[in-house]
Amino acid sequence: MKKKLAILFGLFIILACGGTVPAATPNVDSIVTQTLQALTAAPPVETSQPEQLAPDGTQVDTAEVTFLIPNGVANDATSVTSTEMELPYITPGFGDMPSHIKLTLNLYAISGTRLEPEILIFRAIEYAGYSELTGMMMEELRSLQYVDGQPLPEHLESDFSAQVHGVNFQNGHGVRYLTQIMTNFMPVNNRDLFYYYMGMTNDGNYYVQAILPINTAYLPADDSPTTPLPANGIPFNMDDFPGYLDAVAQKLNSTDTFDFNPYLDALDEMISSMQVKGF
């Protein structure tokens, strides 16, 4: 054993000095080969499972619906059953609406707006039976295959709209746009502007509506014509109100998603994540 160790030690000295290894007995060759292989062997490769990324937001999961609230939009949502009058109706007169699910977004990105941030879910057949208008809305939504740039069906359009875009959710389809309720000649403003979504589950059983206030820096704070206009805003023109609305719509259409609060893409993401379970 001492002899073999001495030979091995001598071989290392020869190799270190640039010499040539002399012929060795098979037994010594085996020892040298195994030793060199051990010294030059690659380190073991560590294997691990890919990291599972957490959702970038808050998951809402109720008995009726699931969806993701992206970070920066809201904190969470409160769900109640309601018969209150909802858009497109803004004044009393038609009586209670059919029982529906109302989800109110808590700690929403902006405050002080005229409308609350809400997502509503109706049974489509009950909503259609509420009035002639809601019946026409459900008929148009049921067959809607919206392509960006095409006109909206008559009963889904608004007197003022911008950023019209088709958005599908997990088990449904629909369309969204930016709008505000025009009760008189008034500026488009940050207190009244909102993201409006109308959709239907693919089986035709449920109607989904979202009313989500949204701001951008160049709109005035409220509907008063005397409110100071921010930089790059469109001056209010009551003498050519249709021309004024067209100019604001064009500017909104050219505004980047990150110049809205909340981000326009984040609201689309929230709607797209929705899965309506029913009730």
C-alpha positions as protocol buffer text, in pm:
chain_id: "A"
residue {
  index: 1
  type: MET
  ca { x: 0 y: 0 z: 0 }
}
residue {
  index: 2
  type: LYS
  ca { x: 280 y: 243 z: 86 }
}
residue {
  index: 3
  type: LYS
  ca { x: 445 y: 160 z: -246 }
}
residue {
  index: 4
  type: LYS
  ca { x: 126 y: 244 z: -441 }
}
residue {
  index: 5
  type: LEU
  ca { x: 84 y: 575 z: -264 }
}
residue {
  index: 6
  type: ALA
  ca { x: 447 y: 663 z: -331 }
}
residue {
  index: 7
  type: ILE
  ca { x: 405 y: 585 z: -702 }
}
residue {
  index: 8
  type: LEU
  ca { x: 85 y: 793 z: -718 }
}
residue {
  index: 9
  type: PHE
  ca { x: 256 y: 1085 z: -543 }
}
residue {
  index: 10
  type: GLY
  ca { x: 545 y: 1064 z: -788 }
}
residue {
  index: 11
  type: LEU
  ca { x: 308 y: 1073 z: -1085 }
}
residue {
  index: 12
  type: PHE
  ca { x: 150 y: 1393 z: -959 }
}
residue {
  index: 13
  type: ILE
  ca { x: 495 y: 1552 z: -931 }
}
residue {
  index: 14
  type: ILE
  ca { x: 582 y: 1451 z: -1287 }
}
residue {
  index: 15
  type: LEU
  ca { x: 252 y: 1588 z: -1421 }
}
residue {
  index: 16
  type: ALA
  ca { x: 294 y: 1916 z: -1232 }
}
residue {
  index: 17
  type: CYS
  ca { x: 643 y: 1963 z: -1381 }
}
residue {
  index: 18
  type: GLY
  ca { x: 524 y: 1902 z: -1737 }
}
residue {
  index: 19
  type: GLY
  ca { x: 684 y: 1558 z: -1758 }
}
residue {
  index: 20
  type: THR
  ca { x: 553 y: 1247 z: -1925 }
}
residue {
  index: 21
  type: VAL
  ca { x: 394 y: 970 z: -1725 }
}
residue {
  index: 22
  type: PRO
  ca { x: 597 y: 653 z: -1763 }
}
residue {
  index: 23
  type: ALA
  ca { x: 435 y: 325 z: -1842 }
}
residue {
  index: 24
  type: ALA
  ca { x: 275 y: 179 z: -1533 }
}
residue {
  index: 25
  type: THR
  ca { x: 140 y: -144 z: -1428 }
}
residue {
  index: 26
  type: PRO
  ca { x: -229 y: -198 z: -1499 }
}
residue {
  index: 27
  type: ASN
  ca { x: -303 y: -163 z: -1132 }
}
residue {
  index: 28
  type: VAL
  ca { x: -132 y: 178 z: -1105 }
}
residue {
  index: 29
  type: ASP
  ca { x: -290 y: 296 z: -1438 }
}
residue {
  index: 30
  type: SER
  ca { x: -631 y: 220 z: -1293 }
}
residue {
  index: 31
  type: ILE
  ca { x: -557 y: 419 z: -979 }
}
residue {
  index: 32
  type: VAL
  ca { x: -430 y: 722 z: -1177 }
}
residue {
  index: 33
  type: THR
  ca { x: -727 y: 716 z: -1417 }
}
residue {
  index: 34
  type: GLN
  ca { x: -982 y: 694 z: -1138 }
}
residue {
  index: 35
  type: THR
  ca { x: -809 y: 973 z: -945 }
}
residue {
  index: 36
  type: LEU
  ca { x: -799 y: 1211 z: -1246 }
}
residue {
  index: 37
  type: GLN
  ca { x: -1164 y: 1138 z: -1324 }
}
residue {
  index: 38
  type: ALA
  ca { x: -1259 y: 1218 z: -968 }
}
residue {
  index: 39
  type: LEU
  ca { x: -1066 y: 1546 z: -980 }
}
residue {
  index: 40
  type: THR
  ca { x: -1221 y: 1660 z: -1311 }
}
residue {
  index: 41
  type: ALA
  ca { x: -1576 y: 1532 z: -1265 }
}
residue {
  index: 42
  type: ALA
  ca { x: -1852 y: 1795 z: -1305 }
}
residue {
  index: 43
  type: PRO
  ca { x: -2029 y: 1896 z: -986 }
}
residue {
  index: 44
  type: PRO
  ca { x: -2372 y: 1741 z: -936 }
}
residue {
  index: 45
  type: VAL
  ca { x: -2661 y: 1933 z: -1097 }
}
residue {
  index: 46
  type: GLU
  ca { x: -2924 y: 2049 z: -854 }
}
residue {
  index: 47
  type: THR
  ca { x: -3281 y: 2014 z: -979 }
}
residue {
  index: 48
  type: SER
  ca { x: -3577 y: 2208 z: -850 }
}
residue {
  index: 49
  type: GLN
  ca { x: -3938 y: 2278 z: -944 }
}
residue {
  index: 50
  type: PRO
  ca { x: -4007 y: 2609 z: -1127 }
}
residue {
  index: 51
  type: GLU
  ca { x: -4118 y: 2888 z: -897 }
}
residue {
  index: 52
  type: GLN
  ca { x: -4493 y: 2937 z: -884 }
}
residue {
  index: 53
  type: LEU
  ca { x: -4570 y: 3309 z: -917 }
}
residue {
  index: 54
  type: ALA
  ca { x: -4854 y: 3445 z: -706 }
}
residue {
  index: 55
  type: PRO
  ca { x: -5133 y: 3634 z: -887 }
}
residue {
  index: 56
  type: ASP
  ca { x: -5053 y: 4003 z: -929 }
}
residue {
  index: 57
  type: GLY
  ca { x: -5356 y: 4120 z: -737 }
}
residue {
  index: 58
  type: THR
  ca { x: -5640 y: 4009 z: -511 }
}
residue {
  index: 59
  type: GLN
  ca { x: -5851 y: 3706 z: -598 }
}
residue {
  index: 60
  type: VAL
  ca { x: -6224 y: 3746 z: -536 }
}
residue {
  index: 61
  type: ASP
  ca { x: -6417 y: 3420 z: -505 }
}
residue {
  index: 62
  type: THR
  ca { x: -6787 y: 3426 z: -417 }
}
residue {
  index: 63
  type: ALA
  ca { x: -7061 y: 3171 z: -468 }
}
residue {
  index: 64
  type: GLU
  ca { x: -7160 y: 3349 z: -790 }
}
residue {
  index: 65
  type: VAL
  ca { x: -6836 y: 3468 z: -953 }
}
residue {
  index: 66
  type: THR
  ca { x: -6457 y: 3467 z: -936 }
}
residue {
  index: 67
  type: PHE
  ca { x: -6221 y: 3733 z: -1071 }
}
residue {
  index: 68
  type: LEU
  ca { x: -5884 y: 3896 z: -1007 }
}
residue {
  index: 69
  type: ILE
  ca { x: -5854 y: 4259 z: -896 }
}
residue {
  index: 70
  type: PRO
  ca { x: -5514 y: 4374 z: -1032 }
}
residue {
  index: 71
  type: ASN
  ca { x: -5288 y: 4566 z: -797 }
}
residue {
  index: 72
  type: GLY
  ca { x: -5360 y: 4939 z: -811 }
}
residue {
  index: 73
  type: VAL
  ca { x: -5730 y: 4900 z: -893 }
}
residue {
  index: 74
  type: ALA
  ca { x: -5890 y: 4817 z: -558 }
}
residue {
  index: 75
  type: ASN
  ca { x: -5833 y: 4625 z: -237 }
}
residue {
  index: 76
  type: ASP
  ca { x: -6119 y: 4374 z: -248 }
}
residue {
  index: 77
  type: ALA
  ca { x: -6492 y: 4353 z: -321 }
}
residue {
  index: 78
  type: THR
  ca { x: -6810 y: 4331 z: -117 }
}
residue {
  index: 79
  type: SER
  ca { x: -7095 y: 4124 z: -262 }
}
residue {
  index: 80
  type: VAL
  ca { x: -7467 y: 4180 z: -187 }
}
residue {
  index: 81
  type: THR
  ca { x: -7798 y: 4081 z: -345 }
}
residue {
  index: 82
  type: SER
  ca { x: -7989 y: 4388 z: -466 }
}
residue {
  index: 83
  type: THR
  ca { x: -8305 y: 4500 z: -646 }
}
residue {
  index: 84
  type: GLU
  ca { x: -8194 y: 4863 z: -682 }
}
residue {
  index: 85
  type: MET
  ca { x: -8228 y: 5045 z: -1013 }
}
residue {
  index: 86
  type: GLU
  ca { x: -7905 y: 5029 z: -1215 }
}
residue {
  index: 87
  type: LEU
  ca { x: -7776 y: 5180 z: -1539 }
}
residue {
  index: 88
  type: PRO
  ca { x: -7889 y: 5246 z: -1808 }
}
residue {
  index: 89
  type: TYR
  ca { x: -8166 y: 5389 z: -1586 }
}
residue {
  index: 90
  type: ILE
  ca { x: -8070 y: 5695 z: -1384 }
}
residue {
  index: 91
  type: THR
  ca { x: -8406 y: 5819 z: -1255 }
}
residue {
  index: 92
  type: PRO
  ca { x: -8680 y: 5637 z: -1059 }
}
residue {
  index: 93
  type: GLY
  ca { x: -8997 y: 5533 z: -1239 }
}
residue {
  index: 94
  type: PHE
  ca { x: -8962 y: 5175 z: -1354 }
}
residue {
  index: 95
  type: GLY
  ca { x: -8961 y: 5023 z: -1006 }
}
residue {
  index: 96
  type: ASP
  ca { x: -8726 y: 4765 z: -858 }
}
residue {
  index: 97
  type: MET
  ca { x: -8504 y: 4576 z: -1098 }
}
residue {
  index: 98
  type: PRO
  ca { x: -8484 y: 4195 z: -1090 }
}
residue {
  index: 99
  type: SER
  ca { x: -8278 y: 4055 z: -803 }
}
residue {
  index: 100
  type: HIS
  ca { x: -7911 y: 4066 z: -896 }
}
residue {
  index: 101
  type: ILE
  ca { x: -7559 y: 4040 z: -753 }
}
residue {
  index: 102
  type: LYS
  ca { x: -7380 y: 4369 z: -686 }
}
residue {
  index: 103
  type: LEU
  ca { x: -7007 y: 4366 z: -616 }
}
residue {
  index: 104
  type: THR
  ca { x: -6867 y: 4695 z: -488 }
}
residue {
  index: 105
  type: LEU
  ca { x: -6489 y: 4744 z: -516 }
}
residue {
  index: 106
  type: ASN
  ca { x: -6338 y: 4866 z: -188 }
}
residue {
  index: 107
  type: LEU
  ca { x: -6051 y: 5118 z: -157 }
}
residue {
  index: 108
  type: TYR
  ca { x: -6080 y: 5190 z: -528 }
}
residue {
  index: 109
  type: ALA
  ca { x: -5796 y: 5373 z: -706 }
}
residue {
  index: 110
  type: ILE
  ca { x: -5989 y: 5702 z: -723 }
}
residue {
  index: 111
  type: SER
  ca { x: -6254 y: 5860 z: -501 }
}
residue {
  index: 112
  type: GLY
  ca { x: -6498 y: 6150 z: -515 }
}
residue {
  index: 113
  type: THR
  ca { x: -6665 y: 6026 z: -835 }
}
residue {
  index: 114
  type: ARG
  ca { x: -7038 y: 6042 z: -903 }
}
residue {
  index: 115
  type: LEU
  ca { x: -7072 y: 5666 z: -954 }
}
residue {
  index: 116
  type: GLU
  ca { x: -6947 y: 5384 z: -733 }
}
residue {
  index: 117
  type: PRO
  ca { x: -6714 y: 5116 z: -878 }
}
residue {
  index: 118
  type: GLU
  ca { x: -6943 y: 4815 z: -922 }
}
residue {
  index: 119
  type: ILE
  ca { x: -6981 y: 4488 z: -1108 }
}
residue {
  index: 120
  type: LEU
  ca { x: -7340 y: 4364 z: -1152 }
}
residue {
  index: 121
  type: ILE
  ca { x: -7467 y: 4020 z: -1252 }
}
residue {
  index: 122
  type: PHE
  ca { x: -7830 y: 3961 z: -1360 }
}
residue {
  index: 123
  type: ARG
  ca { x: -8014 y: 3655 z: -1488 }
}
residue {
  index: 124
  type: ALA
  ca { x: -8037 y: 3755 z: -1854 }
}
residue {
  index: 125
  type: ILE
  ca { x: -8398 y: 3643 z: -1902 }
}
residue {
  index: 126
  type: GLU
  ca { x: -8512 y: 3850 z: -1602 }
}
residue {
  index: 127
  type: TYR
  ca { x: -8313 y: 4154 z: -1710 }
}
residue {
  index: 128
  type: ALA
  ca { x: -8456 y: 4126 z: -2063 }
}
residue {
  index: 129
  type: GLY
  ca { x: -8810 y: 4126 z: -1921 }
}
residue {
  index: 130
  type: TYR
  ca { x: -8763 y: 4449 z: -1725 }
}
residue {
  index: 131
  type: SER
  ca { x: -8830 y: 4684 z: -2016 }
}
residue {
  index: 132
  type: GLU
  ca { x: -8825 y: 4709 z: -2393 }
}
residue {
  index: 133
  type: LEU
  ca { x: -8478 y: 4865 z: -2379 }
}
residue {
  index: 134
  type: THR
  ca { x: -8322 y: 4591 z: -2164 }
}
residue {
  index: 135
  type: GLY
  ca { x: -8489 y: 4331 z: -2386 }
}
residue {
  index: 136
  type: MET
  ca { x: -8322 y: 4481 z: -2694 }
}
residue {
  index: 137
  type: MET
  ca { x: -7990 y: 4501 z: -2510 }
}
residue {
  index: 138
  type: MET
  ca { x: -7999 y: 4130 z: -2429 }
}
residue {
  index: 139
  type: GLU
  ca { x: -8095 y: 4040 z: -2785 }
}
residue {
  index: 140
  type: GLU
  ca { x: -7802 y: 4240 z: -2927 }
}
residue {
  index: 141
  type: LEU
  ca { x: -7553 y: 4109 z: -2670 }
}
residue {
  index: 142
  type: ARG
  ca { x: -7652 y: 3747 z: -2727 }
}
residue {
  index: 143
  type: SER
  ca { x: -7539 y: 3761 z: -3090 }
}
residue {
  index: 144
  type: LEU
  ca { x: -7259 y: 4016 z: -3043 }
}
residue {
  index: 145
  type: GLN
  ca { x: -6927 y: 3934 z: -3209 }
}
residue {
  index: 146
  type: TYR
  ca { x: -6768 y: 4274 z: -3178 }
}
residue {
  index: 147
  type: VAL
  ca { x: -6467 y: 4364 z: -3392 }
}
residue {
  index: 148
  type: ASP
  ca { x: -6279 y: 4679 z: -3290 }
}
residue {
  index: 149
  type: GLY
  ca { x: -6365 y: 4970 z: -3518 }
}
residue {
  index: 150
  type: GLN
  ca { x: -6714 y: 4858 z: -3615 }
}
residue {
  index: 151
  type: PRO
  ca { x: -7022 y: 5051 z: -3495 }
}
residue {
  index: 152
  type: LEU
  ca { x: -7192 y: 4926 z: -3181 }
}
residue {
  index: 153
  type: PRO
  ca { x: -7546 y: 4788 z: -3204 }
}
residue {
  index: 154
  type: GLU
  ca { x: -7804 y: 5062 z: -3152 }
}
residue {
  index: 155
  type: HIS
  ca { x: -7910 y: 4970 z: -2799 }
}
residue {
  index: 156
  type: LEU
  ca { x: -7555 y: 4916 z: -2671 }
}
residue {
  index: 157
  type: GLU
  ca { x: -7415 y: 5248 z: -2786 }
}
residue {
  index: 158
  type: SER
  ca { x: -7404 y: 5575 z: -2592 }
}
residue {
  index: 159
  type: ASP
  ca { x: -7442 y: 5944 z: -2678 }
}
residue {
  index: 160
  type: PHE
  ca { x: -7073 y: 5978 z: -2591 }
}
residue {
  index: 161
  type: SER
  ca { x: -6815 y: 5700 z: -2607 }
}
residue {
  index: 162
  type: ALA
  ca { x: -6442 y: 5650 z: -2655 }
}
residue {
  index: 163
  type: GLN
  ca { x: -6195 y: 5359 z: -2637 }
}
residue {
  index: 164
  type: VAL
  ca { x: -6455 y: 5110 z: -2762 }
}
residue {
  index: 165
  type: HIS
  ca { x: -6306 y: 4760 z: -2738 }
}
residue {
  index: 166
  type: GLY
  ca { x: -6434 y: 4402 z: -2729 }
}
residue {
  index: 167
  type: VAL
  ca { x: -6340 y: 4217 z: -2409 }
}
residue {
  index: 168
  type: ASN
  ca { x: -6418 y: 3851 z: -2343 }
}
residue {
  index: 169
  type: PHE
  ca { x: -6423 y: 3696 z: -1997 }
}
residue {
  index: 170
  type: GLN
  ca { x: -6361 y: 3333 z: -1901 }
}
residue {
  index: 171
  type: ASN
  ca { x: -6708 y: 3210 z: -1996 }
}
residue {
  index: 172
  type: GLY
  ca { x: -6853 y: 3505 z: -2182 }
}
residue {
  index: 173
  type: HIS
  ca { x: -6816 y: 3793 z: -2425 }
}
residue {
  index: 174
  type: GLY
  ca { x: -6888 y: 4165 z: -2438 }
}
residue {
  index: 175
  type: VAL
  ca { x: -6771 y: 4516 z: -2509 }
}
residue {
  index: 176
  type: ARG
  ca { x: -6644 y: 4813 z: -2308 }
}
residue {
  index: 177
  type: TYR
  ca { x: -6608 y: 5185 z: -2364 }
}
residue {
  index: 178
  type: LEU
  ca { x: -6549 y: 5506 z: -2174 }
}
residue {
  index: 179
  type: THR
  ca { x: -6855 y: 5725 z: -2132 }
}
residue {
  index: 180
  type: GLN
  ca { x: -7045 y: 5954 z: -1899 }
}
residue {
  index: 181
  type: ILE
  ca { x: -7411 y: 6027 z: -1836 }
}
residue {
  index: 182
  type: MET
  ca { x: -7509 y: 6345 z: -2019 }
}
residue {
  index: 183
  type: THR
  ca { x: -7799 y: 6505 z: -1831 }
}
residue {
  index: 184
  type: ASN
  ca { x: -7738 y: 6840 z: -2003 }
}
residue {
  index: 185
  type: PHE
  ca { x: -7468 y: 7027 z: -2194 }
}
residue {
  index: 186
  type: MET
  ca { x: -7167 y: 6961 z: -1973 }
}
residue {
  index: 187
  type: PRO
  ca { x: -6792 y: 6903 z: -2004 }
}
residue {
  index: 188
  type: VAL
  ca { x: -6651 y: 6551 z: -2006 }
}
residue {
  index: 189
  type: ASN
  ca { x: -6487 y: 6541 z: -1665 }
}
residue {
  index: 190
  type: ASN
  ca { x: -6310 y: 6328 z: -1406 }
}
residue {
  index: 191
  type: ARG
  ca { x: -6602 y: 6312 z: -1164 }
}
residue {
  index: 192
  type: ASP
  ca { x: -6836 y: 6159 z: -1422 }
}
residue {
  index: 193
  type: LEU
  ca { x: -6624 y: 5961 z: -1670 }
}
residue {
  index: 194
  type: PHE
  ca { x: -6643 y: 5583 z: -1627 }
}
residue {
  index: 195
  type: TYR
  ca { x: -6547 y: 5253 z: -1788 }
}
residue {
  index: 196
  type: TYR
  ca { x: -6867 y: 5077 z: -1892 }
}
residue {
  index: 197
  type: TYR
  ca { x: -6874 y: 4704 z: -1968 }
}
residue {
  index: 198
  type: MET
  ca { x: -7168 y: 4501 z: -2099 }
}
residue {
  index: 199
  type: GLY
  ca { x: -7129 y: 4127 z: -2141 }
}
residue {
  index: 200
  type: MET
  ca { x: -7314 y: 3797 z: -2145 }
}
residue {
  index: 201
  type: THR
  ca { x: -7212 y: 3443 z: -2058 }
}
residue {
  index: 202
  type: ASN
  ca { x: -7171 y: 3223 z: -2362 }
}
residue {
  index: 203
  type: ASP
  ca { x: -7470 y: 3012 z: -2259 }
}
residue {
  index: 204
  type: GLY
  ca { x: -7687 y: 3325 z: -2259 }
}
residue {
  index: 205
  type: ASN
  ca { x: -7793 y: 3280 z: -1897 }
}
residue {
  index: 206
  type: TYR
  ca { x: -7628 y: 3579 z: -1727 }
}
residue {
  index: 207
  type: TYR
  ca { x: -7576 y: 3946 z: -1805 }
}
residue {
  index: 208
  type: VAL
  ca { x: -7265 y: 4119 z: -1664 }
}
residue {
  index: 209
  type: GLN
  ca { x: -7229 y: 4494 z: -1629 }
}
residue {
  index: 210
  type: ALA
  ca { x: -6934 y: 4690 z: -1487 }
}
residue {
  index: 211
  type: ILE
  ca { x: -6934 y: 5058 z: -1392 }
}
residue {
  index: 212
  type: LEU
  ca { x: -6580 y: 5165 z: -1306 }
}
residue {
  index: 213
  type: PRO
  ca { x: -6486 y: 5535 z: -1267 }
}
residue {
  index: 214
  type: ILE
  ca { x: -6172 y: 5638 z: -1451 }
}
residue {
  index: 215
  type: ASN
  ca { x: -5965 y: 5960 z: -1470 }
}
residue {
  index: 216
  type: THR
  ca { x: -5704 y: 6119 z: -1689 }
}
residue {
  index: 217
  type: ALA
  ca { x: -5495 y: 6429 z: -1620 }
}
residue {
  index: 218
  type: TYR
  ca { x: -5623 y: 6661 z: -1897 }
}
residue {
  index: 219
  type: LEU
  ca { x: -5996 y: 6645 z: -1805 }
}
residue {
  index: 220
  type: PRO
  ca { x: -6151 y: 6902 z: -1569 }
}
residue {
  index: 221
  type: ALA
  ca { x: -6229 y: 6794 z: -1214 }
}
residue {
  index: 222
  type: ASP
  ca { x: -6608 y: 6828 z: -1244 }
}
residue {
  index: 223
  type: ASP
  ca { x: -6894 y: 6921 z: -1477 }
}
residue {
  index: 224
  type: SER
  ca { x: -6888 y: 7298 z: -1422 }
}
residue {
  index: 225
  type: PRO
  ca { x: -6797 y: 7490 z: -1741 }
}
residue {
  index: 226
  type: THR
  ca { x: -6606 y: 7738 z: -1521 }
}
residue {
  index: 227
  type: THR
  ca { x: -6378 y: 7476 z: -1361 }
}
residue {
  index: 228
  type: PRO
  ca { x: -6016 y: 7544 z: -1465 }
}
residue {
  index: 229
  type: LEU
  ca { x: -5906 y: 7331 z: -1757 }
}
residue {
  index: 230
  type: PRO
  ca { x: -5582 y: 7133 z: -1700 }
}
residue {
  index: 231
  type: ALA
  ca { x: -5294 y: 7147 z: -1946 }
}
residue {
  index: 232
  type: ASN
  ca { x: -5366 y: 6983 z: -2282 }
}
residue {
  index: 233
  type: GLY
  ca { x: -5741 y: 6976 z: -2213 }
}
residue {
  index: 234
  type: ILE
  ca { x: -6011 y: 7034 z: -2474 }
}
residue {
  index: 235
  type: PRO
  ca { x: -6192 y: 7367 z: -2414 }
}
residue {
  index: 236
  type: PHE
  ca { x: -6563 y: 7324 z: -2352 }
}
residue {
  index: 237
  type: ASN
  ca { x: -6777 y: 7457 z: -2640 }
}
residue {
  index: 238
  type: MET
  ca { x: -7152 y: 7464 z: -2578 }
}
residue {
  index: 239
  type: ASP
  ca { x: -7211 y: 7635 z: -2916 }
}
residue {
  index: 240
  type: ASP
  ca { x: -7077 y: 7324 z: -3093 }
}
residue {
  index: 241
  type: PHE
  ca { x: -7141 y: 7053 z: -2837 }
}
residue {
  index: 242
  type: PRO
  ca { x: -7123 y: 6759 z: -3084 }
}
residue {
  index: 243
  type: GLY
  ca { x: -6789 y: 6893 z: -3214 }
}
residue {
  index: 244
  type: TYR
  ca { x: -6662 y: 6925 z: -2856 }
}
residue {
  index: 245
  type: LEU
  ca { x: -6760 y: 6566 z: -2774 }
}
residue {
  index: 246
  type: ASP
  ca { x: -6591 y: 6440 z: -3092 }
}
residue {
  index: 247
  type: ALA
  ca { x: -6269 y: 6624 z: -3001 }
}
residue {
  index: 248
  type: VAL
  ca { x: -6266 y: 6479 z: -2648 }
}
residue {
  index: 249
  type: ALA
  ca { x: -6342 y: 6129 z: -2779 }
}
residue {
  index: 250
  type: GLN
  ca { x: -6051 y: 6153 z: -3025 }
}
residue {
  index: 251
  type: LYS
  ca { x: -5816 y: 6262 z: -2748 }
}
residue {
  index: 252
  type: LEU
  ca { x: -5933 y: 5981 z: -2519 }
}
residue {
  index: 253
  type: ASN
  ca { x: -5889 y: 5734 z: -2804 }
}
residue {
  index: 254
  type: SER
  ca { x: -5524 y: 5839 z: -2845 }
}
residue {
  index: 255
  type: THR
  ca { x: -5446 y: 5829 z: -2471 }
}
residue {
  index: 256
  type: ASP
  ca { x: -5213 y: 5552 z: -2352 }
}
residue {
  index: 257
  type: THR
  ca { x: -5340 y: 5300 z: -2098 }
}
residue {
  index: 258
  type: PHE
  ca { x: -5085 y: 5423 z: -1839 }
}
residue {
  index: 259
  type: ASP
  ca { x: -5223 y: 5778 z: -1861 }
}
residue {
  index: 260
  type: PHE
  ca { x: -5554 y: 5662 z: -1715 }
}
residue {
  index: 261
  type: ASN
  ca { x: -5618 y: 5601 z: -1347 }
}
residue {
  index: 262
  type: PRO
  ca { x: -5678 y: 5314 z: -1299 }
}
residue {
  index: 263
  type: TYR
  ca { x: -5484 y: 5181 z: -1598 }
}
residue {
  index: 264
  type: LEU
  ca { x: -5725 y: 5093 z: -1879 }
}
residue {
  index: 265
  type: ASP
  ca { x: -5547 y: 4761 z: -1937 }
}
residue {
  index: 266
  type: ALA
  ca { x: -5584 y: 4673 z: -1566 }
}
residue {
  index: 267
  type: LEU
  ca { x: -5963 y: 4714 z: -1586 }
}
residue {
  index: 268
  type: ASP
  ca { x: -5968 y: 4494 z: -1899 }
}
residue {
  index: 269
  type: GLU
  ca { x: -5758 y: 4237 z: -1715 }
}
residue {
  index: 270
  type: MET
  ca { x: -6004 y: 4230 z: -1426 }
}
residue {
  index: 271
  type: ILE
  ca { x: -6301 y: 4176 z: -1659 }
}
residue {
  index: 272
  type: SER
  ca { x: -6113 y: 3912 z: -1862 }
}
residue {
  index: 273
  type: SER
  ca { x: -6038 y: 3711 z: -1547 }
}
residue {
  index: 274
  type: MET
  ca { x: -6407 y: 3675 z: -1456 }
}
residue {
  index: 275
  type: GLN
  ca { x: -6579 y: 3339 z: -1433 }
}
residue {
  index: 276
  type: VAL
  ca { x: -6953 y: 3360 z: -1370 }
}
residue {
  index: 277
  type: LYS
  ca { x: -7079 y: 3058 z: -1175 }
}
residue {
  index: 278
  type: GLY
  ca { x: -7444 y: 3164 z: -1157 }
}
residue {
  index: 279
  type: PHE
  ca { x: -7701 y: 3195 z: -883 }
}
